[in-house]
Tab-separated table of C-alpha atoms and ligand atoms in Angstrom:
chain	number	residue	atom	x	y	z
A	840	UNK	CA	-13.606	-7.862	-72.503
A	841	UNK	CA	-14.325	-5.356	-70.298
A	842	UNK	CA	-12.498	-1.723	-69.441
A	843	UNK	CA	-10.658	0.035	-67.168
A	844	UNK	CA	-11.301	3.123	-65.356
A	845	UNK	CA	-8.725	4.544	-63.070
A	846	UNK	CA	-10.741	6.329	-60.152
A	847	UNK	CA	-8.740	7.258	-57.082
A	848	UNK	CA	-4.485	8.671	-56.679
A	849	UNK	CA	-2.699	9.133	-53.771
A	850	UNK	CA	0.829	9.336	-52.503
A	851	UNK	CA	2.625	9.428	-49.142
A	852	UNK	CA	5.866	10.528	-48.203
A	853	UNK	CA	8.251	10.019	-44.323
A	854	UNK	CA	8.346	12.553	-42.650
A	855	UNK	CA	12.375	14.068	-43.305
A	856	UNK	CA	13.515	16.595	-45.733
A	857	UNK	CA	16.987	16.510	-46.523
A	858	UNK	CA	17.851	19.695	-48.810
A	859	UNK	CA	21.083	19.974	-51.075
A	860	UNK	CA	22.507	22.138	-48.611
A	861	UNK	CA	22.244	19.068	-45.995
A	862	UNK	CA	23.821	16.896	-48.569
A	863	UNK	CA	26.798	18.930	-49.194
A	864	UNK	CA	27.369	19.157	-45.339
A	865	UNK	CA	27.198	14.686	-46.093
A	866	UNK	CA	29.804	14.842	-49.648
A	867	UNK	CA	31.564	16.571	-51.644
A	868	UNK	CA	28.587	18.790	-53.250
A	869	UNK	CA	26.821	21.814	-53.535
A	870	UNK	CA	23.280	23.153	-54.308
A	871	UNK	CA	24.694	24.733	-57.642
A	872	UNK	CA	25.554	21.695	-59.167
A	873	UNK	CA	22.863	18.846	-57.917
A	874	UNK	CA	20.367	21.899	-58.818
A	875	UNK	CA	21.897	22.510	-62.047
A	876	UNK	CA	22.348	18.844	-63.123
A	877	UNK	CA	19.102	17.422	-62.009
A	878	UNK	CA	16.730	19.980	-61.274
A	879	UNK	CA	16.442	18.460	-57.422
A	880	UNK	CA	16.109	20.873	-54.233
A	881	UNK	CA	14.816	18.860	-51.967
A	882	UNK	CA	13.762	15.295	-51.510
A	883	UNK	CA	12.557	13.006	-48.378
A	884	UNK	CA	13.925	10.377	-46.666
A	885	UNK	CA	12.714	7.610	-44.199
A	886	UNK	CA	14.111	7.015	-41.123
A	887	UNK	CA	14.602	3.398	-39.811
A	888	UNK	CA	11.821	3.161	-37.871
A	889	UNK	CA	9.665	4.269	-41.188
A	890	UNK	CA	8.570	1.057	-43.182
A	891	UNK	CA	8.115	0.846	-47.197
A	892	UNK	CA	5.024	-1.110	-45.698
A	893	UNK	CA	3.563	1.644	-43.687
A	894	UNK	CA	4.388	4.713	-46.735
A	895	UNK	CA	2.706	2.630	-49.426
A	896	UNK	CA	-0.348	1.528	-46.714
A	897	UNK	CA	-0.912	5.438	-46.251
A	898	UNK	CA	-0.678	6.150	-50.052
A	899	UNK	CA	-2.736	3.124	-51.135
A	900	UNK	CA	-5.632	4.768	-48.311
A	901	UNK	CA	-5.742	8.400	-49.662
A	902	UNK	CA	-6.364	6.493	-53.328
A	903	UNK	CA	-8.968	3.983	-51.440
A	904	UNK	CA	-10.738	6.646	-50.197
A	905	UNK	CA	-10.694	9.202	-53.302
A	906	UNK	CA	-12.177	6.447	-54.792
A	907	UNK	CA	-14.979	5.894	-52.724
A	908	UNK	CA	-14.181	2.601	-51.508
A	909	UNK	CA	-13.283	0.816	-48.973
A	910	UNK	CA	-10.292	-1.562	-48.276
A	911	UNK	CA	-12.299	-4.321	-48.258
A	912	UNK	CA	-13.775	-3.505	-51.694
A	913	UNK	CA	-9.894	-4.688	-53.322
A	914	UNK	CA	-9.723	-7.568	-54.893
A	915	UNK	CA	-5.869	-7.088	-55.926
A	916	UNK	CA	-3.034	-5.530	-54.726
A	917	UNK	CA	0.098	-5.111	-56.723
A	918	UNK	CA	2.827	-3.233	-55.154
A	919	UNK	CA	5.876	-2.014	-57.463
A	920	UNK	CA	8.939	-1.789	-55.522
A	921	UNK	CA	12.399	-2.721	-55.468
A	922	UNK	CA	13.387	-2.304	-52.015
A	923	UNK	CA	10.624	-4.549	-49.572
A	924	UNK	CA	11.077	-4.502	-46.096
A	925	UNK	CA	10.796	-7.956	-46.636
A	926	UNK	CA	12.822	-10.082	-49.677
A	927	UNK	CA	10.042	-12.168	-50.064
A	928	UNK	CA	7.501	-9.224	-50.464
A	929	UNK	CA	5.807	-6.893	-48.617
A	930	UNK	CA	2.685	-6.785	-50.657
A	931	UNK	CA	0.777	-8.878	-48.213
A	932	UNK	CA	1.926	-6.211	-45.044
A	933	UNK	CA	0.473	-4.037	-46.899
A	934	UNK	CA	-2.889	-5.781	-46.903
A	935	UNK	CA	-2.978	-6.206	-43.437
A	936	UNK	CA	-1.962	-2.755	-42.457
A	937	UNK	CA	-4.852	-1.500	-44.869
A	938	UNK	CA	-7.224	-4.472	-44.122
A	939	UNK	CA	-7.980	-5.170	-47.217
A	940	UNK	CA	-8.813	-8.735	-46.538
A	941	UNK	CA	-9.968	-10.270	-49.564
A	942	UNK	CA	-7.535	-8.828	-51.850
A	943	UNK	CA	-4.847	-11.094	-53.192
A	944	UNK	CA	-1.455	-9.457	-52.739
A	945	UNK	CA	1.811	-9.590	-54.586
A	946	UNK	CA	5.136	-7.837	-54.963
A	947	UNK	CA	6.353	-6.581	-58.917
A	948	UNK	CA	10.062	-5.457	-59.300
A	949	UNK	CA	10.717	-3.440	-62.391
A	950	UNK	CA	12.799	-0.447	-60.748
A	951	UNK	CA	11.553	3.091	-61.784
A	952	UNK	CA	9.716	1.154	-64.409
A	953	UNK	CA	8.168	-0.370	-61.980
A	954	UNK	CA	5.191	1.239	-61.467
A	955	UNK	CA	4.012	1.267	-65.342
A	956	UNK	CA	5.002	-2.056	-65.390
A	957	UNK	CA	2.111	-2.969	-62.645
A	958	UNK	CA	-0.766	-0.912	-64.349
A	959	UNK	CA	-0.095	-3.011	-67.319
A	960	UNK	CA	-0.313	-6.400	-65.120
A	961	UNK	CA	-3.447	-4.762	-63.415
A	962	UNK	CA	-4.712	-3.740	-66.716
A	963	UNK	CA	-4.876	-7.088	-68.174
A	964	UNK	CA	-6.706	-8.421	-65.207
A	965	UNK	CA	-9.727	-6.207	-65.208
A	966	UNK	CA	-10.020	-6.529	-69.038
A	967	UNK	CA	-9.969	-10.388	-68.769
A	968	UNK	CA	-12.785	-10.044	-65.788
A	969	UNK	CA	-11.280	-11.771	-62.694
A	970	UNK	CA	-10.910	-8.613	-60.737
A	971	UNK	CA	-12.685	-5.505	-60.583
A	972	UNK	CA	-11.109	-3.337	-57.765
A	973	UNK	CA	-7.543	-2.698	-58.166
A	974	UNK	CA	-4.977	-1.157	-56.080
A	975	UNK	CA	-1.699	-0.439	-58.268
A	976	UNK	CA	0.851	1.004	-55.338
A	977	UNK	CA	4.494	2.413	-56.768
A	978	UNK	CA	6.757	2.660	-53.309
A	979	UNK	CA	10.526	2.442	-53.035
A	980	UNK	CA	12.893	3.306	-49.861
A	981	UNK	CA	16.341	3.750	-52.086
A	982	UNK	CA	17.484	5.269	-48.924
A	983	UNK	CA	18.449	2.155	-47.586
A	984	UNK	CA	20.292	1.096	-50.761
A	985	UNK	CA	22.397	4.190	-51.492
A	986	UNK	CA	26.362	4.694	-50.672
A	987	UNK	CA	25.643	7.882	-48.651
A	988	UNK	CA	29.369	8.217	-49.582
A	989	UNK	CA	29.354	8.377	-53.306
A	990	UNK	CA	28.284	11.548	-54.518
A	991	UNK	CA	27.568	10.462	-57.737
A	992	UNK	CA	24.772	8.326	-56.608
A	993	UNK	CA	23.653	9.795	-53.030
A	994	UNK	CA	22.556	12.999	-54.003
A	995	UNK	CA	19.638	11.417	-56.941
A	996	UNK	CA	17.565	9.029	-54.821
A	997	UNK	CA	14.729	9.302	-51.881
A	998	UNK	CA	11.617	7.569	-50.706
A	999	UNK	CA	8.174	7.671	-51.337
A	1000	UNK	CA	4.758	6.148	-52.477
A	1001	UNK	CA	1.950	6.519	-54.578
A	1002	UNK	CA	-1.273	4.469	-55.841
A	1003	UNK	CA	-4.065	4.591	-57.955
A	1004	UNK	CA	-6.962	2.327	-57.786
A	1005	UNK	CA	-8.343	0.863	-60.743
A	1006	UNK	CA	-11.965	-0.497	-61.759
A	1007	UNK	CA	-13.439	-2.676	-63.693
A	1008	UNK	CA	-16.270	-0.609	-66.364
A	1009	UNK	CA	-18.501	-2.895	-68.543
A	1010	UNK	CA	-18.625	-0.016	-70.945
A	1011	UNK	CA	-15.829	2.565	-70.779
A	1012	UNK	CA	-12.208	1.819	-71.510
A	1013	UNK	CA	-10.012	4.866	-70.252
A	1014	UNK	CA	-6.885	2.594	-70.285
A	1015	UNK	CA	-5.708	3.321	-74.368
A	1016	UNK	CA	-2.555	1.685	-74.953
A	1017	UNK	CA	1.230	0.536	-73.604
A	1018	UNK	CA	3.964	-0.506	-75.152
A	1019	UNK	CA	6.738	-2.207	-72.222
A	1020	UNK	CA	10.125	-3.157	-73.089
A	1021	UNK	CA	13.566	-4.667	-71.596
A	1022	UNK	CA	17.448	-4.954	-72.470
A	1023	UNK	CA	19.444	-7.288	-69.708
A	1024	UNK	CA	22.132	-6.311	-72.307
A	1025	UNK	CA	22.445	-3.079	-70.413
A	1026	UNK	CA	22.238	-5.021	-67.109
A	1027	UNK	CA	25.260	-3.488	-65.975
A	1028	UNK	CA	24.300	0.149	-65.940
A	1029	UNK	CA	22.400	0.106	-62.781
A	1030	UNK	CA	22.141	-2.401	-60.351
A	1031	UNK	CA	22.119	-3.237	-56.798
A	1032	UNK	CA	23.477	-6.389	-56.874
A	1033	UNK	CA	23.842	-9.328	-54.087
A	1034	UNK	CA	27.262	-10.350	-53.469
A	1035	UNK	CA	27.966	-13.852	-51.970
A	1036	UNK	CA	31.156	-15.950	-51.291
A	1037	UNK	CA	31.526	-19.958	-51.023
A	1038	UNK	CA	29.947	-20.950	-47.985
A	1039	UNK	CA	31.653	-24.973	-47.608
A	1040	UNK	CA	28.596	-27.179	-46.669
A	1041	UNK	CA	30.045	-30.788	-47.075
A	1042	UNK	CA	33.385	-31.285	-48.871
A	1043	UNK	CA	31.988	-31.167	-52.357
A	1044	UNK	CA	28.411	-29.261	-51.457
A	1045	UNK	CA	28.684	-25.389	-51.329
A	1046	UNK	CA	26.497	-22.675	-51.688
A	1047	UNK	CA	26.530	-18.682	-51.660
A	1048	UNK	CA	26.798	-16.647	-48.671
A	1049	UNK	CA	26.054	-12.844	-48.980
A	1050	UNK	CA	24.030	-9.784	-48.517
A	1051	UNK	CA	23.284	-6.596	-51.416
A	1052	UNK	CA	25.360	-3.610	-52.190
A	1053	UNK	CA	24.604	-0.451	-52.924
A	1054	UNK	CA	23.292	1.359	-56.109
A	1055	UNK	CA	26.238	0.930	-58.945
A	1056	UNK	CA	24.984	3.486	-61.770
A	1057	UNK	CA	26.616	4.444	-64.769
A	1058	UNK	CA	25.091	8.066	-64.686
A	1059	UNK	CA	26.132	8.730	-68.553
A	1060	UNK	CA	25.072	5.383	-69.595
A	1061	UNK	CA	21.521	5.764	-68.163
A	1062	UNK	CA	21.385	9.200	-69.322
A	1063	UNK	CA	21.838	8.571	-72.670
A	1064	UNK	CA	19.363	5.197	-72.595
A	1065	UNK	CA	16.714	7.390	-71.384
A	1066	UNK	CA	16.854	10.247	-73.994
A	1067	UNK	CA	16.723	8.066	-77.060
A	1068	UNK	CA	14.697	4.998	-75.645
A	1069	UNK	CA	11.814	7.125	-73.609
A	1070	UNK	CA	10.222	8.990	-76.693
A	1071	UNK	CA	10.337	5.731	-78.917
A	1072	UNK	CA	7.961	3.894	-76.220
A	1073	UNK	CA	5.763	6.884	-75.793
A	1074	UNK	CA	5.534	7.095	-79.792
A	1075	UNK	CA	4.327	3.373	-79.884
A	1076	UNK	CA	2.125	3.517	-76.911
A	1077	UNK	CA	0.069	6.956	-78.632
A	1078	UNK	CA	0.380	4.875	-82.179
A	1079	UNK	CA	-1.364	1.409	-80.050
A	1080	UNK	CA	-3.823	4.004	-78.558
A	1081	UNK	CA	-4.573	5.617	-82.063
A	1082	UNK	CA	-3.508	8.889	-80.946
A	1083	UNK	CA	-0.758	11.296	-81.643
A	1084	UNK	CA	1.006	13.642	-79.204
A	1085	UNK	CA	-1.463	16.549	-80.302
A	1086	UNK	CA	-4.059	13.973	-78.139
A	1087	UNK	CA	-1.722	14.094	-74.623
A	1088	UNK	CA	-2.663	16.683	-72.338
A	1089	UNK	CA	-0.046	15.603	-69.607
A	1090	UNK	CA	3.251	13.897	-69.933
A	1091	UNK	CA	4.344	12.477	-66.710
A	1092	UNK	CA	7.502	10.538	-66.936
A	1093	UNK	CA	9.714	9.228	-64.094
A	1094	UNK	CA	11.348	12.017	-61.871
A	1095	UNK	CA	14.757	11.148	-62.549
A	1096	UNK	CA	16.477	14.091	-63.870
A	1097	UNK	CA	14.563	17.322	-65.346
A	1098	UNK	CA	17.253	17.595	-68.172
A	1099	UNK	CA	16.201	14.096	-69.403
A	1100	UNK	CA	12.610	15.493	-68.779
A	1101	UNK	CA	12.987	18.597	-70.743
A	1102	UNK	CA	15.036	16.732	-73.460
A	1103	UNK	CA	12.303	13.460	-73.786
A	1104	UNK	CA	9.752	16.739	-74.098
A	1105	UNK	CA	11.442	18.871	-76.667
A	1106	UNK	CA	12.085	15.238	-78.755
A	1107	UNK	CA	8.389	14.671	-78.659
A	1108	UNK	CA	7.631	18.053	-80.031
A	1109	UNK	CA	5.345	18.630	-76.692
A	1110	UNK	CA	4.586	21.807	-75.183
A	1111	UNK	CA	6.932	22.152	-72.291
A	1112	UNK	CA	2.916	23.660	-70.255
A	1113	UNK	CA	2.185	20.063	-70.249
A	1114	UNK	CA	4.830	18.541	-68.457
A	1115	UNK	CA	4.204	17.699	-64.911
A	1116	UNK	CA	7.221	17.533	-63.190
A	1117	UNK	CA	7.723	17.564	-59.377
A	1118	UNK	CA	11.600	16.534	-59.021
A	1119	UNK	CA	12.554	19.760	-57.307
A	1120	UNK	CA	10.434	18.436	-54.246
A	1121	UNK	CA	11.114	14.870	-53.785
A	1122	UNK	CA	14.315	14.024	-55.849
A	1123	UNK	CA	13.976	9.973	-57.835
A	1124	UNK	CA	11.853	8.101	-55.832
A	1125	UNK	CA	12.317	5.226	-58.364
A	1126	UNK	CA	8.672	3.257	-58.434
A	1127	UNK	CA	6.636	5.962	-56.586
A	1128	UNK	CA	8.047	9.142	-58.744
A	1129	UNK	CA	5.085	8.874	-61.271
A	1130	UNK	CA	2.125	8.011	-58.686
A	1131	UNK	CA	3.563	10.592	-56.535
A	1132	UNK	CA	3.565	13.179	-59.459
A	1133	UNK	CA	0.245	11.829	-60.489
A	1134	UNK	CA	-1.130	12.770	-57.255
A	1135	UNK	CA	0.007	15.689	-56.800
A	1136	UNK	CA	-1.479	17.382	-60.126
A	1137	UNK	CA	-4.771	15.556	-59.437
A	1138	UNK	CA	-5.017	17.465	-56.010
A	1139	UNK	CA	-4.209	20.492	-57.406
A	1140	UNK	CA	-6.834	19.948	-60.212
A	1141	UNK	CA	-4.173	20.584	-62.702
A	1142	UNK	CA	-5.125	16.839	-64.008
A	1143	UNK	CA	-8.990	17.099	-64.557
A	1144	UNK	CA	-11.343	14.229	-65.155
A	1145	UNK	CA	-11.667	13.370	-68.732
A	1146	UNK	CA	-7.654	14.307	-69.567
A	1147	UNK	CA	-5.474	12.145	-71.418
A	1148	UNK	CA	-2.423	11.233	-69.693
A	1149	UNK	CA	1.313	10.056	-71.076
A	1150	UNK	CA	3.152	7.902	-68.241
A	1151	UNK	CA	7.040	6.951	-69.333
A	1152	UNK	CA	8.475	5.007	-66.591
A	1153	UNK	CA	12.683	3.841	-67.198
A	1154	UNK	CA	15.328	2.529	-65.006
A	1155	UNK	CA	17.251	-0.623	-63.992
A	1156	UNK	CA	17.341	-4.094	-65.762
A	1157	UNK	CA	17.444	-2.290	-68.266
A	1158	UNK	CA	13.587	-1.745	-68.536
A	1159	UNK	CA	10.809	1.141	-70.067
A	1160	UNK	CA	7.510	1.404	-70.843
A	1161	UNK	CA	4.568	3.887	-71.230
A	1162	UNK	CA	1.209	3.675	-70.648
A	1163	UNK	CA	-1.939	5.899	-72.149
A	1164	UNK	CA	-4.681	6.574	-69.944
A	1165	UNK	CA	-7.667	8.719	-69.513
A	1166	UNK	CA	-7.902	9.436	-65.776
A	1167	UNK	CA	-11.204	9.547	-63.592
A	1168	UNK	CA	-14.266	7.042	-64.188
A	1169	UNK	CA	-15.489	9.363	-67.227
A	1170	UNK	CA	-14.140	10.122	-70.678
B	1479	LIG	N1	28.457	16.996	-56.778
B	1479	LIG	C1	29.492	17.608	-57.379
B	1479	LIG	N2	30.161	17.063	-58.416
B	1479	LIG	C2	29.764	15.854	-58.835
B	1479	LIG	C3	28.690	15.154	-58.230
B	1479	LIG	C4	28.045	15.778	-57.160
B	1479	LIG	N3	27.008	15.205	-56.528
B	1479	LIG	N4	28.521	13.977	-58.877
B	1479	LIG	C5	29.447	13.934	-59.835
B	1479	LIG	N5	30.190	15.045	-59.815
B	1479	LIG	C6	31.303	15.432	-60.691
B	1479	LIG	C7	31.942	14.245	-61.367
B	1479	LIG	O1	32.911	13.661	-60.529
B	1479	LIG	C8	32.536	14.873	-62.598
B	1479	LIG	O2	33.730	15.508	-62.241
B	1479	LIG	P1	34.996	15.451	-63.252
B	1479	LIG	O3	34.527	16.177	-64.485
B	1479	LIG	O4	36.050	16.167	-62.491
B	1479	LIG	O5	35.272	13.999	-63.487
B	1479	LIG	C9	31.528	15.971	-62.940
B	1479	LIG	O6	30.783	16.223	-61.742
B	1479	LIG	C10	30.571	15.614	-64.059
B	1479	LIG	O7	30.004	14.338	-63.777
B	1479	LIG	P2	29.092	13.619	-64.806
B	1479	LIG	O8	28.809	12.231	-64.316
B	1479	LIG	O9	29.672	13.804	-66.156
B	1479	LIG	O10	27.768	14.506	-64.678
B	1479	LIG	P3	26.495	14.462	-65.587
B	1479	LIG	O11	26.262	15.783	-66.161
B	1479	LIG	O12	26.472	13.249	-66.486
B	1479	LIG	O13	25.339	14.253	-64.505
B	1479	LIG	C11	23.915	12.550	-63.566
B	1479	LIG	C12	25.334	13.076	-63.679
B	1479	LIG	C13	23.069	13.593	-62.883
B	1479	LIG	C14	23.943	11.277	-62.710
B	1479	LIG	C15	23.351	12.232	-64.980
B	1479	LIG	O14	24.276	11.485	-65.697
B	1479	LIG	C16	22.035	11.497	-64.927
B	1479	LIG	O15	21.033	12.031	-64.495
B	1479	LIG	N6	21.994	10.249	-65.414
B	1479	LIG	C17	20.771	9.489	-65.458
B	1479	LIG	C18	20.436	8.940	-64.116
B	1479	LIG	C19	19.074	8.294	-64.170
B	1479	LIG	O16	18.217	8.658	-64.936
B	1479	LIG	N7	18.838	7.314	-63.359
B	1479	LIG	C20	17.526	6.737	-63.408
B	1479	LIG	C21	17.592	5.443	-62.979
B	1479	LIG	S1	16.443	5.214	-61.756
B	1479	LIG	C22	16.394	3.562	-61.342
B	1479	LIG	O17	16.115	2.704	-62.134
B	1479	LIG	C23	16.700	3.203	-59.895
């Protein structure tokens, strides 16, 4: 078997803000309470010209090249994302924008899970040996998905992207341990759903005719999941990674809302110092959110080589999961 080092981040964002203030000029909202609620300020949004394609192409080249390589050294690209330009995946657009021509290139869906979900699935194919270069990318455009009339839901979501690139090591093993879970119980909670109607064919052929809504989310429902399922899943990952929560210099868990960060913290019994959280900024950028926050404390050399890293990642289908890692190529 061989291990995993995880040796370039980076993260792209479009290029508009849009502040609380903006939003309560859109609904029925102020800065006070989106502030107050969620911990959000600020948070970017593409504009239709701006592709999920192009953000996570520009994220998945700052981690390229912090890594020292060079698109053609992929082998595999998995992109995490729920909202593809394209429905049948934009994983391969990405490839070409990046030129990364001998990578194989596929799209994962697990919502904000999402993008622990694809170190996992990149995880298990550097220890099994078919690939030694690979590009993990986290994007999602909820933009395009949200009811920009619902206050409820409008003022949580934005866009972004972020990537790590991971390699194989014939030695080292910085990858520690993951535990990944999923309730289609809870289905209901948050979706974006496609809606069809009958759509006659022949007199006794018919099929469905439809497009997607927009984000349904139970807010309380999700809340609640989050706070009792997100420690649980970091406890097994540290207890698969024969560590304990003494061992974690940095939790990182998806930006969704900093009370469920602060709570999932103060259950864990982890000083509140080592918490990254960057949800003021950039809102819940679903899939990117832990990339992006990943990135960001790696440029500012708040995450140093050799650290040991908690990543929580929860959202729709119901899904969650956390991964252990050491980050940089040493440990
Ligand atoms: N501005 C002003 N008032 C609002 C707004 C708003 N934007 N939104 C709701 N309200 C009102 C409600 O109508 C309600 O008013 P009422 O008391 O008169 O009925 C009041 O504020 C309280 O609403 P609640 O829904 O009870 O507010 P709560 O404190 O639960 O916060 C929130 C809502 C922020 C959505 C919270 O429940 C939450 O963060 N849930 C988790 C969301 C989450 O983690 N999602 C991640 C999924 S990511 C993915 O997978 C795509």
């Amino acid at each position: 078997m061989k291990g995993l080092t995880i040796i370039g981040s980076g993260s792209a964002v479009p290029n508009q803000v849009l502040s609380n203030q903006d939003l309560s000029s859109i609904v029925d909202t102020s800065d006070e309470w989106i502030e107050s609620r969620t911990g959000m300020k600020e948070r970017y949004v593409s504009s239709a010209q701006e592709s999920l394609a192009q953000l996570a192409a520009k994220a998945a080249i700052n981690a390229i090249s912090m890594a020292n390589l060079t698109p053609e050294d992929i082998d595999l690209i998995i992109l995490a994302t729920s909202t593809p330009d394209d429905l049948f995946g934009s994983a391969c657009q990405v490839q070409n924008i990046i030129g990364a021509k001998r990578a194989v290139a596929f799209d994962l869906t697990a919502a904000c899970s999402g993008f622990v979900f694809a170190l996992v699935t990149a995880s298990q194919f550097i220890r099994q040996g078919v690939y030694r270069n690979v590009l993990v990318i986290g994007a999602d455009v909820l933009s395009r998905w949200v009811n920009w009339e619902d206050r409820t839901t409008c003022v949580l979501f934005a866009d972004g992207a972020g990537a790590v690139v991971c390699q194989s090591h014939e030695t080292k093993d910085n990858f520690l341990g993951f535990e990944l879970c999923s309730d289609g119980t809870q289905n209901s909670s948050l979706n974006l759903a496609y809606m069809g109607t009958t759509h006659n064919l022949l007199e006794n052929i018919s099929v469905g005719s439809g497009s997607y809504q927009t984000i349904n989310m139970k807010g309380k429902e999700v809340y609640r999941f989050a706070v009792e399922k997100v420690p649980e899943v970091i406890e097994k990952a540290l207890h698969r990674s024969n560590l304990t929560i003494e061992d974690i210099d940095w939790l990182i868990l998806h930006q969704a809302n900093q009370r469920i960060i602060d709570s999932v913290a103060t259950r864990l019994g982890l000083d509140k110092q080592k918490v990254i959280s960057n949800i003021s900024k950039y809102g819940n950028t679903s899939a990117a959110s832990i990339p992006l926050a990943l990135d960001e404390a790696i440029r500012q050399s708040r995450i140093k080589p050799g650290d040991i890293i908690a990543i929580s990642g929860f959202g729709a289908g119901l899904t969650w999961g956390a991964a252990i890692f050491c980050w940089g190529g040493s440990n």
